[in-house]
Amino acid sequence: ATRTFDPAVEHAIANDVTNILQEPHRLKNNLKPHLSKALHTLRQKKKDLKITKADKGNATVVMTQEQYNDKVMEHLSMDCYSPLNKDPTDNLTRKLDNVLKKLLKENKIDKDFYNACRTTNPRRPQLYGLPKIHKPGNPIRPIVSFYCTPLSSLH
């Protein structure tokens, strides 16, 4: 059953919900106080640290940003990668938008689906690496994040 509220109550509820949704989401600190303090002190003394999770084993890895960058560059120097002359993100976005517009015009998709498949401010995929602490030399496992890329909404 649907329940109706006084317009003033509805307005108050809408304001409360809006305020809650606009608050930054804070993650609960799961570290014990002495570990949290130690981490804070470490970050203050060594500002160039990269703290990340390991590829396996539910471990945390601490290294300098330079060490991390060297491992990423070492991985990218492998023969399976080649540089692009130009970032394809804008071109891919334009092509996808043209296909979606055509499908919308032909009534093969509706406006809601059209809007759901578009990424208004796309970014290029982001590469990062998780150190393989179980391997000699601790190479990285490459991870490519496709969050907010032109094709991310088509999953």
PDB file of C-alpha atoms in Angstrom:
ATOM      1  CA  ALA A   1       0.000   0.000   0.000  1.00  0.00           C
ATOM      2  CA  THR A   2       1.151   3.502  -0.797  1.00  0.00           C
ATOM      3  CA  ARG A   3       1.148   6.000   2.011  1.00  0.00           C
ATOM      4  CA  THR A   4       0.861   9.727   1.417  1.00  0.00           C
ATOM      5  CA  PHE A   5       2.510  12.298   3.602  1.00  0.00           C
ATOM      6  CA  ASP A   6       1.877  15.919   4.262  1.00  0.00           C
ATOM      7  CA  PRO A   7       3.803  17.999   1.640  1.00  0.00           C
ATOM      8  CA  ALA A   8       5.973  19.508   4.406  1.00  0.00           C
ATOM      9  CA  VAL A   9       6.935  16.013   5.623  1.00  0.00           C
ATOM     10  CA  GLU A  10       7.674  14.890   2.055  1.00  0.00           C
ATOM     11  CA  HIS A  11       9.898  17.936   1.580  1.00  0.00           C
ATOM     12  CA  ALA A  12      11.752  17.230   4.847  1.00  0.00           C
ATOM     13  CA  ILE A  13      12.291  13.577   3.879  1.00  0.00           C
ATOM     14  CA  ALA A  14      13.529  14.581   0.420  1.00  0.00           C
ATOM     15  CA  ASN A  15      15.984  17.048   1.982  1.00  0.00           C
ATOM     16  CA  ASP A  16      17.271  14.437   4.448  1.00  0.00           C
ATOM     17  CA  VAL A  17      17.780  11.851   1.706  1.00  0.00           C
ATOM     18  CA  THR A  18      19.555  14.419  -0.494  1.00  0.00           C
ATOM     19  CA  ASN A  19      21.870  15.401   2.365  1.00  0.00           C
ATOM     20  CA  ILE A  20      22.708  11.770   3.127  1.00  0.00           C
ATOM     21  CA  LEU A  21      23.476  11.012  -0.532  1.00  0.00           C
ATOM     22  CA  GLN A  22      25.711  14.068  -0.857  1.00  0.00           C
ATOM     23  CA  GLU A  23      27.855  13.207   2.179  1.00  0.00           C
ATOM     24  CA  PRO A  24      31.203  11.679   1.293  1.00  0.00           C
ATOM     25  CA  HIS A  25      31.204   7.963   1.940  1.00  0.00           C
ATOM     26  CA  ARG A  26      33.713   7.278   4.674  1.00  0.00           C
ATOM     27  CA  LEU A  27      35.187   3.832   5.023  1.00  0.00           C
ATOM     28  CA  LYS A  28      35.346   2.497   8.533  1.00  0.00           C
ATOM     29  CA  ASN A  29      38.912   2.194   9.747  1.00  0.00           C
ATOM     30  CA  ASN A  30      39.484  -1.482  10.492  1.00  0.00           C
ATOM     31  CA  LEU A  31      42.987  -1.004  11.890  1.00  0.00           C
ATOM     32  CA  LYS A  32      43.739  -1.147  15.578  1.00  0.00           C
ATOM     33  CA  PRO A  33      44.549   2.339  16.936  1.00  0.00           C
ATOM     34  CA  HIS A  34      48.293   1.690  17.326  1.00  0.00           C
ATOM     35  CA  LEU A  35      48.538   0.381  13.740  1.00  0.00           C
ATOM     36  CA  SER A  36      46.555   3.308  12.405  1.00  0.00           C
ATOM     37  CA  LYS A  37      48.883   5.721  14.206  1.00  0.00           C
ATOM     38  CA  ALA A  38      51.950   3.884  12.886  1.00  0.00           C
ATOM     39  CA  LEU A  39      50.616   4.065   9.324  1.00  0.00           C
ATOM     40  CA  HIS A  40      49.875   7.771   9.698  1.00  0.00           C
ATOM     41  CA  THR A  41      53.391   8.420  11.040  1.00  0.00           C
ATOM     42  CA  LEU A  42      54.932   6.393   8.198  1.00  0.00           C
ATOM     43  CA  ARG A  43      52.993   8.361   5.582  1.00  0.00           C
ATOM     44  CA  GLN A  44      54.061  11.663   7.174  1.00  0.00           C
ATOM     45  CA  LYS A  45      57.763  10.728   7.217  1.00  0.00           C
ATOM     46  CA  LYS A  46      57.888   9.051   3.785  1.00  0.00           C
ATOM     47  CA  LYS A  47      55.550  10.876   1.422  1.00  0.00           C
ATOM     48  CA  ASP A  48      56.648   8.914  -1.671  1.00  0.00           C
ATOM     49  CA  LEU A  49      55.294   5.553  -0.504  1.00  0.00           C
ATOM     50  CA  LYS A  50      52.969   3.368  -2.518  1.00  0.00           C
ATOM     51  CA  ILE A  51      50.789   1.203  -0.281  1.00  0.00           C
ATOM     52  CA  THR A  52      48.821  -1.406  -2.168  1.00  0.00           C
ATOM     53  CA  LYS A  53      47.513  -4.908  -1.806  1.00  0.00           C
ATOM     54  CA  ALA A  54      49.477  -7.883  -3.063  1.00  0.00           C
ATOM     55  CA  ASP A  55      48.314  -9.975  -5.988  1.00  0.00           C
ATOM     56  CA  LYS A  56      47.745 -12.999  -3.729  1.00  0.00           C
ATOM     57  CA  GLY A  57      47.742 -13.813  -0.064  1.00  0.00           C
ATOM     58  CA  ASN A  58      45.655 -10.972   1.381  1.00  0.00           C
ATOM     59  CA  ALA A  59      48.842  -9.022   2.145  1.00  0.00           C
ATOM     60  CA  THR A  60      49.721  -5.343   2.004  1.00  0.00           C
ATOM     61  CA  VAL A  61      52.795  -4.190   0.115  1.00  0.00           C
ATOM     62  CA  VAL A  62      54.724  -1.007   0.910  1.00  0.00           C
ATOM     63  CA  MET A  63      57.224   0.291  -1.628  1.00  0.00           C
ATOM     64  CA  THR A  64      58.414   3.639  -2.889  1.00  0.00           C
ATOM     65  CA  GLN A  65      56.567   5.219  -5.779  1.00  0.00           C
ATOM     66  CA  GLU A  66      59.781   4.941  -7.801  1.00  0.00           C
ATOM     67  CA  GLN A  67      59.988   1.168  -7.193  1.00  0.00           C
ATOM     68  CA  TYR A  68      56.336   0.789  -8.211  1.00  0.00           C
ATOM     69  CA  ASN A  69      56.835   2.877 -11.371  1.00  0.00           C
ATOM     70  CA  ASP A  70      59.928   0.820 -12.278  1.00  0.00           C
ATOM     71  CA  LYS A  71      57.939  -2.424 -11.974  1.00  0.00           C
ATOM     72  CA  VAL A  72      55.131  -1.032 -14.150  1.00  0.00           C
ATOM     73  CA  MET A  73      57.602   0.203 -16.789  1.00  0.00           C
ATOM     74  CA  GLU A  74      59.405  -3.161 -16.705  1.00  0.00           C
ATOM     75  CA  HIS A  75      56.102  -4.869 -17.418  1.00  0.00           C
ATOM     76  CA  LEU A  76      55.213  -2.428 -20.206  1.00  0.00           C
ATOM     77  CA  SER A  77      58.589  -2.982 -21.880  1.00  0.00           C
ATOM     78  CA  MET A  78      57.553  -6.521 -22.817  1.00  0.00           C
ATOM     79  CA  ASP A  79      57.058  -7.215 -26.540  1.00  0.00           C
ATOM     80  CA  CYS A  80      53.298  -7.749 -26.210  1.00  0.00           C
ATOM     81  CA  TYR A  81      52.659  -3.992 -25.891  1.00  0.00           C
ATOM     82  CA  SER A  82      53.014  -1.330 -28.547  1.00  0.00           C
ATOM     83  CA  PRO A  83      52.462   2.416 -28.229  1.00  0.00           C
ATOM     84  CA  LEU A  84      49.488   4.067 -29.915  1.00  0.00           C
ATOM     85  CA  ASN A  85      49.944   7.135 -32.076  1.00  0.00           C
ATOM     86  CA  LYS A  86      46.788   8.722 -30.682  1.00  0.00           C
ATOM     87  CA  ASP A  87      44.374   8.199 -27.791  1.00  0.00           C
ATOM     88  CA  PRO A  88      41.349   6.358 -29.328  1.00  0.00           C
ATOM     89  CA  THR A  89      38.908   7.311 -26.535  1.00  0.00           C
ATOM     90  CA  ASP A  90      37.190  10.231 -28.314  1.00  0.00           C
ATOM     91  CA  ASN A  91      36.922   8.369 -31.609  1.00  0.00           C
ATOM     92  CA  LEU A  92      35.475   5.275 -29.920  1.00  0.00           C
ATOM     93  CA  THR A  93      32.998   7.405 -27.975  1.00  0.00           C
ATOM     94  CA  ARG A  94      31.859   9.128 -31.170  1.00  0.00           C
ATOM     95  CA  LYS A  95      31.425   5.799 -33.006  1.00  0.00           C
ATOM     96  CA  LEU A  96      29.423   4.301 -30.139  1.00  0.00           C
ATOM     97  CA  ASP A  97      27.226   7.389 -29.943  1.00  0.00           C
ATOM     98  CA  ASN A  98      26.535   7.224 -33.704  1.00  0.00           C
ATOM     99  CA  VAL A  99      25.522   3.552 -33.470  1.00  0.00           C
ATOM    100  CA  LEU A 100      23.273   4.251 -30.483  1.00  0.00           C
ATOM    101  CA  LYS A 101      21.634   7.231 -32.254  1.00  0.00           C
ATOM    102  CA  LYS A 102      20.980   5.070 -35.310  1.00  0.00           C
ATOM    103  CA  LEU A 103      19.420   2.304 -33.187  1.00  0.00           C
ATOM    104  CA  LEU A 104      17.286   4.868 -31.354  1.00  0.00           C
ATOM    105  CA  LYS A 105      16.123   6.442 -34.620  1.00  0.00           C
ATOM    106  CA  GLU A 106      15.191   2.982 -35.964  1.00  0.00           C
ATOM    107  CA  ASN A 107      13.256   2.268 -32.716  1.00  0.00           C
ATOM    108  CA  LYS A 108      15.474  -0.729 -31.966  1.00  0.00           C
ATOM    109  CA  ILE A 109      16.292   0.709 -28.541  1.00  0.00           C
ATOM    110  CA  ASP A 110      14.370   3.102 -26.319  1.00  0.00           C
ATOM    111  CA  LYS A 111      15.553   6.432 -24.902  1.00  0.00           C
ATOM    112  CA  ASP A 112      16.296   4.916 -21.462  1.00  0.00           C
ATOM    113  CA  PHE A 113      18.563   2.244 -22.951  1.00  0.00           C
ATOM    114  CA  TYR A 114      20.221   4.865 -25.167  1.00  0.00           C
ATOM    115  CA  ASN A 115      21.001   7.038 -22.136  1.00  0.00           C
ATOM    116  CA  ALA A 116      22.160   4.061 -20.067  1.00  0.00           C
ATOM    117  CA  CYS A 117      24.689   3.005 -22.739  1.00  0.00           C
ATOM    118  CA  ARG A 118      26.304   6.411 -23.119  1.00  0.00           C
ATOM    119  CA  THR A 119      29.248   7.643 -21.092  1.00  0.00           C
ATOM    120  CA  THR A 120      29.107  11.425 -21.029  1.00  0.00           C
ATOM    121  CA  ASN A 121      32.630  12.097 -19.738  1.00  0.00           C
ATOM    122  CA  PRO A 122      34.637   9.031 -20.751  1.00  0.00           C
ATOM    123  CA  ARG A 123      38.183   8.428 -19.694  1.00  0.00           C
ATOM    124  CA  ARG A 124      40.788   6.075 -21.111  1.00  0.00           C
ATOM    125  CA  PRO A 125      41.301   2.711 -19.376  1.00  0.00           C
ATOM    126  CA  GLN A 126      43.725   2.936 -16.456  1.00  0.00           C
ATOM    127  CA  LEU A 127      46.533   0.435 -15.896  1.00  0.00           C
ATOM    128  CA  TYR A 128      47.797  -0.377 -12.435  1.00  0.00           C
ATOM    129  CA  GLY A 129      49.682  -3.308 -11.009  1.00  0.00           C
ATOM    130  CA  LEU A 130      49.536  -5.549  -7.982  1.00  0.00           C
ATOM    131  CA  PRO A 131      52.917  -6.892  -6.852  1.00  0.00           C
ATOM    132  CA  LYS A 132      53.324 -10.661  -7.056  1.00  0.00           C
ATOM    133  CA  ILE A 133      55.034 -11.206  -3.721  1.00  0.00           C
ATOM    134  CA  HIS A 134      55.131 -14.977  -4.309  1.00  0.00           C
ATOM    135  CA  LYS A 135      57.402 -14.575  -7.381  1.00  0.00           C
ATOM    136  CA  PRO A 136      61.129 -13.748  -7.456  1.00  0.00           C
ATOM    137  CA  GLY A 137      61.691 -10.038  -8.082  1.00  0.00           C
ATOM    138  CA  ASN A 138      58.058  -9.285  -7.270  1.00  0.00           C
ATOM    139  CA  PRO A 139      56.838  -8.446 -10.787  1.00  0.00           C
ATOM    140  CA  ILE A 140      53.392  -6.893 -11.083  1.00  0.00           C
ATOM    141  CA  ARG A 141      50.147  -8.412 -12.239  1.00  0.00           C
ATOM    142  CA  PRO A 142      48.671  -5.841 -14.603  1.00  0.00           C
ATOM    143  CA  ILE A 143      45.094  -4.769 -13.965  1.00  0.00           C
ATOM    144  CA  VAL A 144      43.202  -2.541 -16.402  1.00  0.00           C
ATOM    145  CA  SER A 145      40.304  -0.586 -14.977  1.00  0.00           C
ATOM    146  CA  PHE A 146      37.575   0.128 -17.501  1.00  0.00           C
ATOM    147  CA  TYR A 147      35.559   2.290 -15.099  1.00  0.00           C
ATOM    148  CA  CYS A 148      33.910   5.208 -16.984  1.00  0.00           C
ATOM    149  CA  THR A 149      35.406   4.206 -20.332  1.00  0.00           C
ATOM    150  CA  PRO A 150      33.320   4.519 -23.522  1.00  0.00           C
ATOM    151  CA  LEU A 151      32.300   0.855 -23.466  1.00  0.00           C
ATOM    152  CA  SER A 152      31.961   0.343 -19.692  1.00  0.00           C
ATOM    153  CA  SER A 153      28.167   0.669 -19.758  1.00  0.00           C
ATOM    154  CA  LEU A 154      27.824  -2.107 -22.341  1.00  0.00           C
ATOM    155  CA  HIS A 155      28.797  -4.897 -19.966  1.00  0.00           C
TER     156      HIS A 155
END
